[in-house]
C-alpha positions as semicolon CSV with decimal commas, in nm:
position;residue;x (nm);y (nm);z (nm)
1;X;-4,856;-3,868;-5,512
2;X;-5,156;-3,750;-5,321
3;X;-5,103;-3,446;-5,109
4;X;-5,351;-3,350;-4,830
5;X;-5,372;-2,957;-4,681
6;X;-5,576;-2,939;-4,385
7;X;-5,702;-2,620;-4,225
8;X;-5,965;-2,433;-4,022
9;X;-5,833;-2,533;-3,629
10;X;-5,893;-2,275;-3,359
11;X;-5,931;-2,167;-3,025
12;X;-6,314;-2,226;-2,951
13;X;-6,520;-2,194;-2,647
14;X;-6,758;-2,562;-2,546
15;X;-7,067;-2,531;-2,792
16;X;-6,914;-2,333;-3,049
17;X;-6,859;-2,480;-3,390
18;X;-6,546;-2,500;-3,598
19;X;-6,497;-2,656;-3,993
20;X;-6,251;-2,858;-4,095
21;X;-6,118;-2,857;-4,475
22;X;-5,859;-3,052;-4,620
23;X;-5,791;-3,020;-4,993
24;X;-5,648;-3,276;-5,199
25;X;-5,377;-3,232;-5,497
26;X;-5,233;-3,472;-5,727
27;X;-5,387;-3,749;-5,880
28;X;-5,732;-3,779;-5,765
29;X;-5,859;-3,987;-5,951
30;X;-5,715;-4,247;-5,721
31;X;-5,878;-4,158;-5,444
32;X;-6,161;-4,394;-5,300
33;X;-6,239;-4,246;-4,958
34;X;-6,151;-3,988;-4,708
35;X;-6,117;-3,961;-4,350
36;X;-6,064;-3,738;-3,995
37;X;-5,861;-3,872;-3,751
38;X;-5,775;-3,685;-3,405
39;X;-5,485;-3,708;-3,199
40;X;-5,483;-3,643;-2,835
41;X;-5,239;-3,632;-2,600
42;X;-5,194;-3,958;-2,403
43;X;-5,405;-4,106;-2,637
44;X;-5,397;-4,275;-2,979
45;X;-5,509;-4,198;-3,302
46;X;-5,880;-4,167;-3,318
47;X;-6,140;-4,229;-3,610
48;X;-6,351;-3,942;-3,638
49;X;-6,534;-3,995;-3,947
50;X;-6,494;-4,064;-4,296
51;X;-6,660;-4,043;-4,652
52;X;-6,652;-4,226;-4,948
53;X;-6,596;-4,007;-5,247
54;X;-6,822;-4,145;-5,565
55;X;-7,158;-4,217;-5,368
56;X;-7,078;-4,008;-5,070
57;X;-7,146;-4,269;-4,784
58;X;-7,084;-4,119;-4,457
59;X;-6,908;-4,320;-4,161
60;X;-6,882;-4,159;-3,774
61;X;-6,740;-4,244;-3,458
62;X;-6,991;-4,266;-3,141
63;X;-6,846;-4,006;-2,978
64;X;-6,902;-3,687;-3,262
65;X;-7,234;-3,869;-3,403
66;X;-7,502;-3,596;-3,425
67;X;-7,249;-3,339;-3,321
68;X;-7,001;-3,330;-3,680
69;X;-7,134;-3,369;-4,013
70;X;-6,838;-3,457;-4,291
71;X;-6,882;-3,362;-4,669
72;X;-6,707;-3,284;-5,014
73;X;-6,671;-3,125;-5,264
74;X;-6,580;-3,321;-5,576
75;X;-6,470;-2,996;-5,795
76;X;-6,267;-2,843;-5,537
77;X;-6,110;-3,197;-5,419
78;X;-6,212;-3,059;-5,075
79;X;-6,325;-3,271;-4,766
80;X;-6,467;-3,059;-4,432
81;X;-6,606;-3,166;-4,133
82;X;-6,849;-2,917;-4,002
83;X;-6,757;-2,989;-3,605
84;X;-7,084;-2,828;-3,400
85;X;-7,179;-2,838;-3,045
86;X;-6,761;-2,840;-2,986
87;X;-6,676;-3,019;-2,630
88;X;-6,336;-2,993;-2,438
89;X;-6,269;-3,359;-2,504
90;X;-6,247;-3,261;-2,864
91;X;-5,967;-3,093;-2,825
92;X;-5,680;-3,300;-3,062
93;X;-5,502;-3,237;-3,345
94;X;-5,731;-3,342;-3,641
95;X;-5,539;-3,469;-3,950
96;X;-5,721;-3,606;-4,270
97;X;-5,674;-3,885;-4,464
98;X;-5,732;-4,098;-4,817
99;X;-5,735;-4,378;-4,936
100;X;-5,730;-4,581;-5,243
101;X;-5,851;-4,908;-5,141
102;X;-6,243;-5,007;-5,223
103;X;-6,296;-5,112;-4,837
104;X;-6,551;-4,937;-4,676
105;X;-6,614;-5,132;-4,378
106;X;-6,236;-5,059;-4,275
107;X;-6,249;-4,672;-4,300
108;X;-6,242;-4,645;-3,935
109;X;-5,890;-4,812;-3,918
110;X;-5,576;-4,618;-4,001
111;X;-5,421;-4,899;-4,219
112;X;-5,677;-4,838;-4,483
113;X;-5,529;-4,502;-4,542
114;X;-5,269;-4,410;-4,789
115;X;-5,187;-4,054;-4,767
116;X;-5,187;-3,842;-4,452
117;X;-5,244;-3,461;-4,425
118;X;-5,006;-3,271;-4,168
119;X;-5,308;-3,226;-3,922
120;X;-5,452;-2,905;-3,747
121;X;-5,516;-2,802;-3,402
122;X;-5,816;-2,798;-3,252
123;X;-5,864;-2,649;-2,898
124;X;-6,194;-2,649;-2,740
125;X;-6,222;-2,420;-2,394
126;X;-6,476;-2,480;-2,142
């Protein structure tokens, strides 16, 4: 069983810069991609972005493109987001993700994903 630790949330102020990490345990091996999703209140779960993990394609949402940057580490079994440029809007609880499924053109879509971090918050001040 894949387990998924995410940390790194704060308090920020608009334009300041935050990273995400979310370490993985257990079998590994198994893992094809990884994502960030964000919850909001009133809202649903968002796509944020998402990486595969051999060739490290890189996937984002509209809405952070040119503004977060996602990356791992393959000996630390480590994901991070790098979140710059931070906006109130971005304010969610961001929760990782991985999957185990060869489908790249589905990242975006919660269903893809297997296992589920616990999620941390992120609270952007303007």
């Amino acid at each position: 069983q894949v387990q998924l630790v995410e940390s790194g949330g704060g308090l920020v102020q608009a334009g300041d810069s935050l990273r995400l990490s979310c370490a993985a345990s257990g079998p590994r091996f198994s893992i094809v991609a990884m994502g960030w999703f964000r919850l909001a209140p009133g809202k649903e779960r968002e796509f944020v972005a998402a990486i595969t993990w051999s060739v490290p394609n890189t996937y984002y949402a509209d809405s952070v493109k040119g503004r977060f940057t996602i990356s791992r580490d393959n000996a630390k079994n480590t994901v991070y987001l790098q979140m710059n440029s931070l906006k109130p809007e971005d304010t969610a609880v961001y929760v990782c993700a991985a999957t185990s499924k060869n489908s790249p053109f589905f990242l975006k879509y919660p269903t893809t994903y297997d296992y589920w971090g616990q999620g941390t918050q992120v609270t952007v001040s303007s």
